[in-house]
Short mmCIF file of C-alpha atoms and ligand atoms in Angstrom, two decimals:
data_model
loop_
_atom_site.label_atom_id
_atom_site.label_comp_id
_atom_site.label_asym_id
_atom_site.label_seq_id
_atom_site.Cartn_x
_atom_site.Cartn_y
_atom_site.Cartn_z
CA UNK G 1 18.89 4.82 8.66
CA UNK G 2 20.12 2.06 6.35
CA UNK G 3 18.38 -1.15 6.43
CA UNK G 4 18.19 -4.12 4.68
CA UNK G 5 15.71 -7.55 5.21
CA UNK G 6 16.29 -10.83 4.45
CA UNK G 7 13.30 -12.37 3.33
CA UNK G 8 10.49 -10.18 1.12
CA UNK G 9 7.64 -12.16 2.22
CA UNK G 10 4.53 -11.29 3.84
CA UNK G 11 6.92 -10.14 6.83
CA UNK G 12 9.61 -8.60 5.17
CA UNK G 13 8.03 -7.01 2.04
CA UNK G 14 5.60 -5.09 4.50
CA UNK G 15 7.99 -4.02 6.89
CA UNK G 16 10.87 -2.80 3.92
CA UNK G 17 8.00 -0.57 2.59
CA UNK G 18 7.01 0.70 5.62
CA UNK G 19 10.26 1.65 6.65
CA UNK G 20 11.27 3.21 3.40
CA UNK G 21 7.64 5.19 4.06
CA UNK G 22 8.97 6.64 7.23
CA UNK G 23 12.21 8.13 5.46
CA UNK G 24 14.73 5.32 6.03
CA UNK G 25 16.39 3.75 2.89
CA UNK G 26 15.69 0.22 2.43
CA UNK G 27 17.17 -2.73 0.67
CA UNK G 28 14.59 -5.91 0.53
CA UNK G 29 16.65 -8.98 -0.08
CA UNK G 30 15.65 -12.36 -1.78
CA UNK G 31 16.48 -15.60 -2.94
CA UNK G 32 13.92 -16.16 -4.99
CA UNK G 33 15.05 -14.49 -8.02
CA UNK G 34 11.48 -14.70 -9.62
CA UNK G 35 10.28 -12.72 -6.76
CA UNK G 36 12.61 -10.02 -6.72
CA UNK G 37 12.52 -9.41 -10.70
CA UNK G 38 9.25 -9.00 -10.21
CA UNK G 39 9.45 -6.62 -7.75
CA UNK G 40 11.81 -4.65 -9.83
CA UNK G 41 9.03 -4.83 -12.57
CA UNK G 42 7.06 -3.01 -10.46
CA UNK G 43 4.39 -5.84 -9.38
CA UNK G 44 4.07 -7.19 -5.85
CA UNK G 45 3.68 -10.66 -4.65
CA UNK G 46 1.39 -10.52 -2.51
CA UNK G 47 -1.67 -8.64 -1.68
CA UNK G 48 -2.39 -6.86 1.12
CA UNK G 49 -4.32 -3.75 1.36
CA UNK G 50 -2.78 -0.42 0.53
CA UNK G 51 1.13 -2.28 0.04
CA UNK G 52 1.58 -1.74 -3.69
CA UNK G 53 0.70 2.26 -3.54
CA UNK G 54 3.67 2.29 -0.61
CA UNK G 55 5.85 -0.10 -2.28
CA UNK G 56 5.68 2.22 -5.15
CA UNK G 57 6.07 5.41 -3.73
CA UNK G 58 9.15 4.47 -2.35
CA UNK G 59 10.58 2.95 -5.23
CA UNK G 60 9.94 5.94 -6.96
CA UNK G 61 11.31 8.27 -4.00
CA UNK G 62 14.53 5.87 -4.43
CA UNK G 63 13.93 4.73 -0.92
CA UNK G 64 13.37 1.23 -1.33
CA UNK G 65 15.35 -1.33 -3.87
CA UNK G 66 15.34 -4.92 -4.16
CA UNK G 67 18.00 -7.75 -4.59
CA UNK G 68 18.77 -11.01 -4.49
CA UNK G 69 22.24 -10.63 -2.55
CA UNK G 70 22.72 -10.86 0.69
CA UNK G 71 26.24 -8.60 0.43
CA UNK G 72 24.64 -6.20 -1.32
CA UNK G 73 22.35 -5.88 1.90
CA UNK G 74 24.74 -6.00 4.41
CA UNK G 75 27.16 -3.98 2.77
CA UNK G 76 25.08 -1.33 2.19
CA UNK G 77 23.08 -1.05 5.87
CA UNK G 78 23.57 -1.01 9.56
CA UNK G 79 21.06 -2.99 10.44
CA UNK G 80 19.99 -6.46 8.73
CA UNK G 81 16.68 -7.77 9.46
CA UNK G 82 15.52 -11.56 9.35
CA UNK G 83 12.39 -11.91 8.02
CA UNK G 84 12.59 -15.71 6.71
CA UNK G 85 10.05 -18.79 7.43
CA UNK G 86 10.43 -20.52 10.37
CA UNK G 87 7.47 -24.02 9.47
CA UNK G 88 6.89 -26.57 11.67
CA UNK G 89 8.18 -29.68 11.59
CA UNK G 90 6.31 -32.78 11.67
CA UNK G 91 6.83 -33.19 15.61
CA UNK G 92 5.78 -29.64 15.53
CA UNK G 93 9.03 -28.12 16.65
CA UNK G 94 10.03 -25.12 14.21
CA UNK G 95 11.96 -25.63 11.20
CA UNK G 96 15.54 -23.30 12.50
CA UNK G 97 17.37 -23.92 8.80
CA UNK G 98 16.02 -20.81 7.31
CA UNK G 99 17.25 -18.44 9.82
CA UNK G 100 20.93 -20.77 10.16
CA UNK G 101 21.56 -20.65 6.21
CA UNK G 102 20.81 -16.83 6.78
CA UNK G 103 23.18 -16.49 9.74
CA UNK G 104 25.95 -17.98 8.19
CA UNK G 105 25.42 -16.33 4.96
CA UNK G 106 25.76 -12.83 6.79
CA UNK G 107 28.34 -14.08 8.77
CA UNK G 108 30.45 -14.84 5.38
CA UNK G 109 30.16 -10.63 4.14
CA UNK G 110 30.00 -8.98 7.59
CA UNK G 111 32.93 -6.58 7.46
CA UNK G 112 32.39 -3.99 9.99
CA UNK G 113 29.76 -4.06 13.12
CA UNK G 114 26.07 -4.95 12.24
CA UNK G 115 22.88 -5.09 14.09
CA UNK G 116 21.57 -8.40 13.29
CA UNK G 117 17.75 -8.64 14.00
CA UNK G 118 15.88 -11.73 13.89
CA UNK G 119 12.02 -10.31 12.93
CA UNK G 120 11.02 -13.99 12.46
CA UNK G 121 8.96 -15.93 14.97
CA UNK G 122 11.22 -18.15 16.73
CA UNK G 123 11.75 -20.23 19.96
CA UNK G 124 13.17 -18.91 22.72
CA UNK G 125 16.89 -18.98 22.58
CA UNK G 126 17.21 -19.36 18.91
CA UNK G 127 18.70 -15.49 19.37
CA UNK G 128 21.84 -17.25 21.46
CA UNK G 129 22.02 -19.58 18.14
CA UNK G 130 22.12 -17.18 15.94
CA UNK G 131 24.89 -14.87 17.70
CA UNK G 132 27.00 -17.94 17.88
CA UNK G 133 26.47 -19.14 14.58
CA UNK G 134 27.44 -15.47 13.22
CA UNK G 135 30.70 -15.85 15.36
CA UNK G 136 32.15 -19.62 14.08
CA UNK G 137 31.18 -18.32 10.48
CA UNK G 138 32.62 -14.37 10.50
CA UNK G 139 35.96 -14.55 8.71
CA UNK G 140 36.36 -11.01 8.78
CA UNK G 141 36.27 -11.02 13.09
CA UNK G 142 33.65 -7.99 12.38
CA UNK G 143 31.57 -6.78 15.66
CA UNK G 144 27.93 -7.26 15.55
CA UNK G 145 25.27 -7.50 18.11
CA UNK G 146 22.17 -10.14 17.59
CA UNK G 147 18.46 -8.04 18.47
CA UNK G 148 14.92 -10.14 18.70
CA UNK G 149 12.46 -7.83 17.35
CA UNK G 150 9.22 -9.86 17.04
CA UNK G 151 6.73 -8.51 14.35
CA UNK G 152 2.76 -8.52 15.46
CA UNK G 153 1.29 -7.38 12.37
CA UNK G 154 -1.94 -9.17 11.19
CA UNK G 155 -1.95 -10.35 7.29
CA UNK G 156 -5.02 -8.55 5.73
CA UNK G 157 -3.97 -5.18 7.91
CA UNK G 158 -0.79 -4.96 7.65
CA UNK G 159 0.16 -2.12 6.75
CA UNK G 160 -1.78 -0.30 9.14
CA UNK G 161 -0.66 -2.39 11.91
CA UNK G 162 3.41 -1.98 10.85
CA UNK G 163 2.60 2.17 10.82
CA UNK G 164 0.58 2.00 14.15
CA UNK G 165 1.92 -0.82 15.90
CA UNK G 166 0.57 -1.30 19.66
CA UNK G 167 4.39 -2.21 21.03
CA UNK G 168 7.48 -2.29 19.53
CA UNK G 169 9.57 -4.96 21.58
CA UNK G 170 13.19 -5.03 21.55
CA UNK G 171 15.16 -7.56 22.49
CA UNK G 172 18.61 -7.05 23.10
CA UNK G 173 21.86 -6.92 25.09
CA UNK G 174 24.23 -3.74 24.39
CA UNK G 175 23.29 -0.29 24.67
CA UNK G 176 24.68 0.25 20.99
CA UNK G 177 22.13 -1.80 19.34
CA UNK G 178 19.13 -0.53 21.79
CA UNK G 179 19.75 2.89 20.45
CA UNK G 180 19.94 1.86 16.67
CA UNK G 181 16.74 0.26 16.89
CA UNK G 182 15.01 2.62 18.57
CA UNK G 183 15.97 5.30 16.15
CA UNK G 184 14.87 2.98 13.42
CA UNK G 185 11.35 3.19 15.17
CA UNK G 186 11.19 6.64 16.35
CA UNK G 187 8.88 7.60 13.18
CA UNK G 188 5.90 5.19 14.24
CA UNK G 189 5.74 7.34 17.73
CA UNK G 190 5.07 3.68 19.32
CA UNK G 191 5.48 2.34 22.73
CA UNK G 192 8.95 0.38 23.00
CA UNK G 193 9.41 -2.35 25.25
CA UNK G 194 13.20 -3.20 25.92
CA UNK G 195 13.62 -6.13 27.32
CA UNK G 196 16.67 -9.41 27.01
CA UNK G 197 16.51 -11.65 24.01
CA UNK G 198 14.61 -14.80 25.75
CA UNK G 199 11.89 -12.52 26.86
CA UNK G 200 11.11 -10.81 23.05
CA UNK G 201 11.15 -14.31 22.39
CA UNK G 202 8.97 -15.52 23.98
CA UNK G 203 6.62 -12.61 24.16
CA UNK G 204 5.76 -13.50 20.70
CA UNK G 205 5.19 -17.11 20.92
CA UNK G 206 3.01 -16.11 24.08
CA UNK G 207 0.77 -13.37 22.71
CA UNK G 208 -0.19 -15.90 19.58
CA UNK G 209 -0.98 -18.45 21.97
CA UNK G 210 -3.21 -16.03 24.13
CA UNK G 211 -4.91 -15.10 20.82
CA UNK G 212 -5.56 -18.71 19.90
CA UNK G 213 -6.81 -19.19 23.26
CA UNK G 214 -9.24 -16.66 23.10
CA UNK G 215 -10.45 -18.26 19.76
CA UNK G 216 -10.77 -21.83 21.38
CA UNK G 217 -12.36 -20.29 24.44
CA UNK G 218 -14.95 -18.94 22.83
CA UNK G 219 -15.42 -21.90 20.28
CA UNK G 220 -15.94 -24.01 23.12
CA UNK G 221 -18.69 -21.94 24.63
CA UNK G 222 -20.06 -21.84 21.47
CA UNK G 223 -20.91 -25.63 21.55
CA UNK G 224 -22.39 -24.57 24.99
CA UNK G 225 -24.57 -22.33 23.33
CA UNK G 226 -25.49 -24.72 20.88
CA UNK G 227 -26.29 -27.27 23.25
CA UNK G 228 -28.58 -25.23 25.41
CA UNK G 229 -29.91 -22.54 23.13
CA UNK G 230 -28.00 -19.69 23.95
CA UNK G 231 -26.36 -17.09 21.31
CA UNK G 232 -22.51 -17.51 21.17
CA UNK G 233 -22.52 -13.95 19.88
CA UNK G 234 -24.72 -12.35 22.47
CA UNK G 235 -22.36 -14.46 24.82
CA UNK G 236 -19.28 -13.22 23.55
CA UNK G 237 -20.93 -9.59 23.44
CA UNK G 238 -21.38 -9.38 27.37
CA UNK G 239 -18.13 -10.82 28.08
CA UNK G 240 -16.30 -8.62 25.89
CA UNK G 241 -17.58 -5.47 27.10
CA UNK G 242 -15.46 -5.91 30.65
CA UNK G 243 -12.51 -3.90 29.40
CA UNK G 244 -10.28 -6.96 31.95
CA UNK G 245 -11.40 -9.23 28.65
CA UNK G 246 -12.23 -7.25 25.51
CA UNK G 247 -14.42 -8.43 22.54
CA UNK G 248 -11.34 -8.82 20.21
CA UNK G 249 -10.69 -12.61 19.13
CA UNK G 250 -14.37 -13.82 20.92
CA UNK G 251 -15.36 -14.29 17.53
CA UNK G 252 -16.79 -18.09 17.05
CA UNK G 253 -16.25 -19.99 13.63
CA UNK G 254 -14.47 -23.09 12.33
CA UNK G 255 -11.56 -22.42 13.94
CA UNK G 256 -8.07 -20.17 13.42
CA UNK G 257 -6.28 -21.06 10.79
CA UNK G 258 -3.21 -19.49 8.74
CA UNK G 259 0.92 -19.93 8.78
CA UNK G 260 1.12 -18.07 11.64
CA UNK G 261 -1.66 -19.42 14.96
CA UNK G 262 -1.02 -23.46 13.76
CA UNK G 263 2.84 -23.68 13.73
CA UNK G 264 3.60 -20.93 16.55
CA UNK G 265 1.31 -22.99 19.09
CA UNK G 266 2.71 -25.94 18.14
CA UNK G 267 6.27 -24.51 18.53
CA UNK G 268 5.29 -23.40 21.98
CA UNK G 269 3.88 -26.72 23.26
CA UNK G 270 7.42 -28.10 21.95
CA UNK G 271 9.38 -25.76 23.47
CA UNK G 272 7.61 -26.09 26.69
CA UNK G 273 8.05 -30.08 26.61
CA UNK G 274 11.65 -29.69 25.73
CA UNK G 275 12.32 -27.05 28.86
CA UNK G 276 10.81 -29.29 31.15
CA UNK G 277 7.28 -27.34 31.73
CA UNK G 278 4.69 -29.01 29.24
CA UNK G 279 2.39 -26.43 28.64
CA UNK G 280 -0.79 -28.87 28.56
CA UNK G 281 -3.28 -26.04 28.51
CA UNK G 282 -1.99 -25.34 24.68
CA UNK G 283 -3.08 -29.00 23.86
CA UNK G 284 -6.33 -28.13 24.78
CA UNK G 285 -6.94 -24.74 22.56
CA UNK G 286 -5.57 -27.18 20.26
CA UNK G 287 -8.05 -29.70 20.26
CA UNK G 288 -10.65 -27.21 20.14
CA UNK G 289 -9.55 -25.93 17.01
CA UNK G 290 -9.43 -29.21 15.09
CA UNK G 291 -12.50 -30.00 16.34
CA UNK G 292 -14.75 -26.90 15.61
CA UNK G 293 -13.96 -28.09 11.60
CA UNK G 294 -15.38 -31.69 12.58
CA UNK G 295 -18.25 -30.41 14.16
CA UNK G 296 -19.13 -28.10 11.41
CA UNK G 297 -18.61 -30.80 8.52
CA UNK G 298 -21.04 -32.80 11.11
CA UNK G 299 -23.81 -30.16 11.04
CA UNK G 300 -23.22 -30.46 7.41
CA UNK G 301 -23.90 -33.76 6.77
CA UNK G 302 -26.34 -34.11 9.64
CA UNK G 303 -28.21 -31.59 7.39
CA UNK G 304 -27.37 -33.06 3.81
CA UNK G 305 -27.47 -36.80 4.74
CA UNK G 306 -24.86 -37.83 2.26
CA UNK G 307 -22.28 -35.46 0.78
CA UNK G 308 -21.50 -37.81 -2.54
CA UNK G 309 -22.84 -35.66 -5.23
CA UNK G 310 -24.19 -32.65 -3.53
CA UNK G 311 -23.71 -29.70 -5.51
CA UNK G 312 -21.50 -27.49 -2.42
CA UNK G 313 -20.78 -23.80 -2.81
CA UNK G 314 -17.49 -22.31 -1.30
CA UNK G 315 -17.57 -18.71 -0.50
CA UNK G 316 -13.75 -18.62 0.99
CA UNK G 317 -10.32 -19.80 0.87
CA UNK G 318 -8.32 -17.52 1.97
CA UNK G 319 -7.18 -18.28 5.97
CA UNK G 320 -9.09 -14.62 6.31
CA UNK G 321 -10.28 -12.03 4.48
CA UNK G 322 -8.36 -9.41 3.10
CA UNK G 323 -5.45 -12.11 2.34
CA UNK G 324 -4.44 -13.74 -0.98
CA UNK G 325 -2.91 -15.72 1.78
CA UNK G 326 -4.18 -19.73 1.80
CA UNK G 327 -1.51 -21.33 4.33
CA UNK G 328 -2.92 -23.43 6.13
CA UNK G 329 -6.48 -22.19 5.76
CA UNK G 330 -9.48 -23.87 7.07
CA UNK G 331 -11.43 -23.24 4.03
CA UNK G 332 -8.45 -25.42 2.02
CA UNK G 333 -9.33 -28.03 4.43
CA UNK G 334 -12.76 -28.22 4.22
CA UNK G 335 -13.08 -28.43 1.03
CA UNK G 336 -10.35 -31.20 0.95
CA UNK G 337 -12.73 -33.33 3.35
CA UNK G 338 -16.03 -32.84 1.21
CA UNK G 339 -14.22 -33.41 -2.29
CA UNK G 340 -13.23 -36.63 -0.67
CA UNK G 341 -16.99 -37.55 0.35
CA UNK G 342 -17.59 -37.12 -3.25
CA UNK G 343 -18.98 -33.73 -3.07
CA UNK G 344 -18.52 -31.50 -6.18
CA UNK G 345 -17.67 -28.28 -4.76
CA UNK G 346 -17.20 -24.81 -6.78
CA UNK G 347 -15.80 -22.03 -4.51
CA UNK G 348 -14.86 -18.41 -5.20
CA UNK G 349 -12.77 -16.36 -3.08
CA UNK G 350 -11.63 -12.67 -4.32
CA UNK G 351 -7.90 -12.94 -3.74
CA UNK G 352 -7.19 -16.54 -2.92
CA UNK G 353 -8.28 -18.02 -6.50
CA UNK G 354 -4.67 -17.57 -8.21
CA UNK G 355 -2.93 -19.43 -4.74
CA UNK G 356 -5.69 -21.82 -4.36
CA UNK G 357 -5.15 -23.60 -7.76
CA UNK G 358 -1.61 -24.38 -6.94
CA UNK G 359 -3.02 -27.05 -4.04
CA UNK G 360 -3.16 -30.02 -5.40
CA UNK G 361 -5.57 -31.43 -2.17
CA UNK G 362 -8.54 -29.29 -3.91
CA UNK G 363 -7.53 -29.59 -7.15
CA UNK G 364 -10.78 -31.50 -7.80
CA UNK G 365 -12.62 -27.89 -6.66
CA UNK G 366 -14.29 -25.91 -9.53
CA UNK G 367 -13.16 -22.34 -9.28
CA UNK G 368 -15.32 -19.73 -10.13
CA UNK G 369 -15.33 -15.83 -11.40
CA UNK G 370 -17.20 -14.43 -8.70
CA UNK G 371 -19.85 -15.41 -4.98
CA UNK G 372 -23.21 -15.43 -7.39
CA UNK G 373 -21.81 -18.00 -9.89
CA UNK G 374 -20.38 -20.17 -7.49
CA UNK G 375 -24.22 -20.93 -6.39
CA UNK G 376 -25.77 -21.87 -9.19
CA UNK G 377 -27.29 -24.69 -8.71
CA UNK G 378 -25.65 -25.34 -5.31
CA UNK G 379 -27.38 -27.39 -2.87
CA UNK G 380 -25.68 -25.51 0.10
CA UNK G 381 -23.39 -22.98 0.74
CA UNK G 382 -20.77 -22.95 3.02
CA UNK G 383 -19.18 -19.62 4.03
CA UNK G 384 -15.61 -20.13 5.31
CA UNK G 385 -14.08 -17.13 5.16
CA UNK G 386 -15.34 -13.58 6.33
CA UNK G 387 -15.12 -11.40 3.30
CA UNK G 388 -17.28 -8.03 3.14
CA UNK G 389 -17.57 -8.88 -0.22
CA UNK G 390 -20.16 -11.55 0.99
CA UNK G 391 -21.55 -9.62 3.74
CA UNK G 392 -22.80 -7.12 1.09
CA UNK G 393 -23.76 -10.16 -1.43
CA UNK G 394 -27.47 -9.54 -2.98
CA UNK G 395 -28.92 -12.58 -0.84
CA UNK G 396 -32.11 -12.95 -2.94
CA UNK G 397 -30.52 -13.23 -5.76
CA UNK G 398 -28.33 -15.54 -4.15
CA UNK G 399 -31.10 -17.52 -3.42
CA UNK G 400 -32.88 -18.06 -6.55
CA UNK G 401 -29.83 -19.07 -8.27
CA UNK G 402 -29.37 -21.71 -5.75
CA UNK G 403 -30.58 -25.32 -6.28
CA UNK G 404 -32.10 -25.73 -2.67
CA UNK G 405 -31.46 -22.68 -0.41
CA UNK G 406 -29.32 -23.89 2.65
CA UNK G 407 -26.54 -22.30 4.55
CA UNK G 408 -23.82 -23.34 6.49
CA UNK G 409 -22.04 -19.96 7.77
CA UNK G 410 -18.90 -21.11 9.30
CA UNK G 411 -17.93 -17.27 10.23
CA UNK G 412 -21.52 -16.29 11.59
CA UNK G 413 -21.27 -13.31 8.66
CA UNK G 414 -24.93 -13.60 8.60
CA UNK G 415 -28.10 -12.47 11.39
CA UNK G 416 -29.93 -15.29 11.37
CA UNK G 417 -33.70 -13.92 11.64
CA UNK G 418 -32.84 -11.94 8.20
CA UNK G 419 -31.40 -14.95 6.35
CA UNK G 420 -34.95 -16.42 7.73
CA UNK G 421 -36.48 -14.31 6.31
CA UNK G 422 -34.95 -14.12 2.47
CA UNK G 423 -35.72 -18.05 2.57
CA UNK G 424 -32.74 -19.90 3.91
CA UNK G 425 -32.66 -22.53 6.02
CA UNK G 426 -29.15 -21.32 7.71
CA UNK G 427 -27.02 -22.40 10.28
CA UNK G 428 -24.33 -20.87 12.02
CA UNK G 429 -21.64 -21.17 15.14
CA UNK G 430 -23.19 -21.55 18.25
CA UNK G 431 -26.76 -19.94 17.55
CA UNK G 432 -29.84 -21.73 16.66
CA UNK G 433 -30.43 -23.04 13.37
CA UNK G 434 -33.45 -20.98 12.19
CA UNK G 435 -35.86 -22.31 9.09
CA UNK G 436 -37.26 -20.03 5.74
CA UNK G 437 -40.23 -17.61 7.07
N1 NAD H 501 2.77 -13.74 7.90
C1 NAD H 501 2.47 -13.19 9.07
O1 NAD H 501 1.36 -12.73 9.31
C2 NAD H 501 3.51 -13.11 10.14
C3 NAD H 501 3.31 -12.24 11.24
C4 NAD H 501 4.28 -12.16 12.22
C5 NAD H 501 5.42 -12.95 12.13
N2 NAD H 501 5.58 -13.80 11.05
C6 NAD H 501 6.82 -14.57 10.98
O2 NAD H 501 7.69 -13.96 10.05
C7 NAD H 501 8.48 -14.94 9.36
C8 NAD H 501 8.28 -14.80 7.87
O3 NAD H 501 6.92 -15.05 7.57
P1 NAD H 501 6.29 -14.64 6.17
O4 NAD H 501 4.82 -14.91 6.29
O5 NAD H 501 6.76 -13.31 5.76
O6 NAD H 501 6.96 -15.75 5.22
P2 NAD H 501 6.98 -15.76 3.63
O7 NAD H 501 7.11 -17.18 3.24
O8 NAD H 501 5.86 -14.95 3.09
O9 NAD H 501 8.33 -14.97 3.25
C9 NAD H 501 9.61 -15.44 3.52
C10 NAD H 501 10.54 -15.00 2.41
O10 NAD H 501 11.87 -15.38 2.77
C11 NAD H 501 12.55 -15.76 1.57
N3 NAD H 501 13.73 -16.55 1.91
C12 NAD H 501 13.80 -17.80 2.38
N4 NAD H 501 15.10 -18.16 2.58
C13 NAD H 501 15.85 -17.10 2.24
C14 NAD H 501 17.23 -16.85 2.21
N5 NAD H 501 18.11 -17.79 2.58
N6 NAD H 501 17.66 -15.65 1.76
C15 NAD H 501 16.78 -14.71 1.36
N7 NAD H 501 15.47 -14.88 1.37
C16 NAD H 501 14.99 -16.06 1.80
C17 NAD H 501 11.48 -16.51 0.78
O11 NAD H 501 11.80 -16.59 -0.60
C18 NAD H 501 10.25 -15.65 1.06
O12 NAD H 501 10.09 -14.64 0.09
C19 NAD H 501 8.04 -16.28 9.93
O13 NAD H 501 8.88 -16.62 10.99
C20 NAD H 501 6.64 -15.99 10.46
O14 NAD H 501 6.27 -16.87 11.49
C21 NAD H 501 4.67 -13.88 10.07
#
């Protein structure tokens, strides 16, 4: 099949390659011209594991090309995917302009019919906006249909999870497009769900709110376990093995962070206001979230006394590991909150460094070459994002280069009985602080 995408971001960069990787020919379409010379230069963006090797292989197979026109896209495929942002707004209702500009612009070149396929997270109903947008703007009178398409991938996997995707929903009126998507998945041998626009819609904004849930659900018992001595992962352990719940996403910690959890709950809880059904439960896994970072800076300073001056150690900054990806990140945040108790902090991250000096909140932040330098001398370290890098970290060394040997493990990387026994004093998400052996 031919296929273009709009948008070569995290989204659309993953999903062109992939496609081109399954044998259909792909045109990846941006207006950010720096971006796409780049690509033609042969280096990628962003990082995410295994995406350059594809992105390469298909170049090279003549598979995959990149642009920075629209008509070249459109002209040149029968399907055009949207893979544009879609931020929140500050009354946390999504930001619709991307995908608008993008309608109209496709509107302007369509010629002949075109499956137009929104793979960006939006509201319900944006997919009616779109199709009539596409119709006031299409001077040529050309046929189209409009097809939700939601993408699940996780950033730090994706690649995997675009090749082996659980679901492939389709959302979509007219039997014509139904069949052109579903030969543009038949290669991934996945499970496709047909259903009408509204419902891919809101499947989407649904499933990340049931994952955030599950995150807030078990951060909450985590202060349970806290208060009363039990261990949130133990907890989360015998809960997870009943197959009706799972152990996926029981994982306590300072909270979810990222571009994706943050604005799509907050679009949701909008949505719901505006269709007359406030979904208050949202407001809640909310609250959770911003709190578990309060409580956390709490059990820091609870620990430290006073933050001005302390020597803190970062290990994190990307919003998870295997990201160079820092939107919205918790570890961004936290460091914002103890720079501005006076702390000096240094913090490392393997793929987040190069992102992480463009933010002007941390600016103040040292940023180190690698996890060992960024303790020297540190009177605590905080761990904020879950890098196997720092699981497999030489923790004695770790130790003697630090100034006094506490940690603050906002990820629960650690066992607590074996960082007792190396020397720290370490504390972690709803288990028992435990003091050097
Ligand atoms: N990142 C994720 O993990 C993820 C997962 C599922 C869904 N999504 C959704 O996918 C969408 C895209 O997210 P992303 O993380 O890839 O964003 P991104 O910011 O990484 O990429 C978006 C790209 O679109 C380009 N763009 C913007 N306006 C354009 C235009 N008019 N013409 C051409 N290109 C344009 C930008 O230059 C950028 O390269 C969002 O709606 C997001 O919620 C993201």
């Amino acid at each position: 099949m031919d296929i273009s995408i709009v948008g070569s971001g995290y989204v659309g960069l993953v999903t062109g390659a992939c496609f081109a990787d399954v044998g259909h020919n792909v045109i990846c379409v941006d207006n950010d011209s720096r971006k796409i010379e780049s690509l033609r230069a042969g280096k990628v963006p962003i990082y995410e594991p295994g995406l350059e090797e594809v992105i390469h292989r298909n170049v090279s197979a003549r598979r995959l090309r990149f642009t920075g026109s629209i008509e070249d896209g459109v002209a040149n495929s029968q399907i055009v995917f949207i893979a544009v942002p879609t931020p929140q707004q500050p009354d946390g209702s999504v930001d619709l302009s991307f995908i608008e500009k993008v309608a109209r612009e496709i509107a302007g070149v369509l010629t002949d019919y075109r499956v137009i396929v929104d793979k960006s997270t939006v509201p319900v109903k944006t997919g009616e906006k779109v199709a009539e947008s596409i119709k006031r703007y299409n001077r040529h009178g050309a046929s189209f249909d409009v097809v939700s398409n939601p993408e699940f991938l996780r950033e730090g996997c994706a690649v995997t999870d675009l090749m082996n995707p659980d679901r492939i929903v389709i959302g979509a009126q007219g039997e014509r497009a139904i069949d052109l998507m579903k030969k543009v998945y038949e290669p991934f041998m996945a499970p496709i769900l047909v259903t009408d626009i509204n419902s891919a819609e809101l499947i989407k904004h649904a499933a990340n709110s049931f994952l955030a849930l599950k995150i807030s659900y078990i951060n909450a018992v985590a202060s349970i376990c806290e208060a009363s001595g039990a261990d949130v992962e133990k907890v989360a352990d015998g809960i997870g093995m009943d197959r009706r719940i799972g152990r996926n996403f029981l994982n306590a910690g300072i909270g979810y962070g990222g571009s994706c959890f943050p604005k799509d709950i907050a679009a949701f809880i909008t949505i719901s206001e505006q269709l007359g059904v406030p979904f208050n439960l949202l407001k809640e896994v909310q609250r959770i979230n911003a709190g578990q970072r309060e409580r956390f800076l709490k059990a820091i300073r609870d620990t430290l006394w006073v933050l001005r001056e302390k020597r803190i150690a970062v290990w994190g900054l990307a919003f998870k590991p295997d990201t160079d990806d820092i939107r919205c990140s918790v570890a961004i945040d936290l460091i914002s909150d103890m720079l501005r108790e006076g702390a000096h902090v240094t913090a490392y991250d393997p793929k987040g460094m190069e992102r992480a000096r463009e933010v002007s909140a941390i600016a103040d932040a040292k940023l180190v070459g690698s996890a060992l330098e960024a303790v020297e001398g540190a009177e605590a370290l905080v761990i904020a994002t879950e890098w196997d890098e720092f699981a497999n970290v030489d923790l004695g060394l770790v130790k003697e280069r630090m100034a006094t040997p506490i940690v603050f493990d906002g990820r629960n990387l650690f066992d607590p009985g074996t960082m007792a026994n190396v020397g720290f004093h370490y504390h972690s998400i709803g288990r028992k602080a435990v003091a050097p052996r």
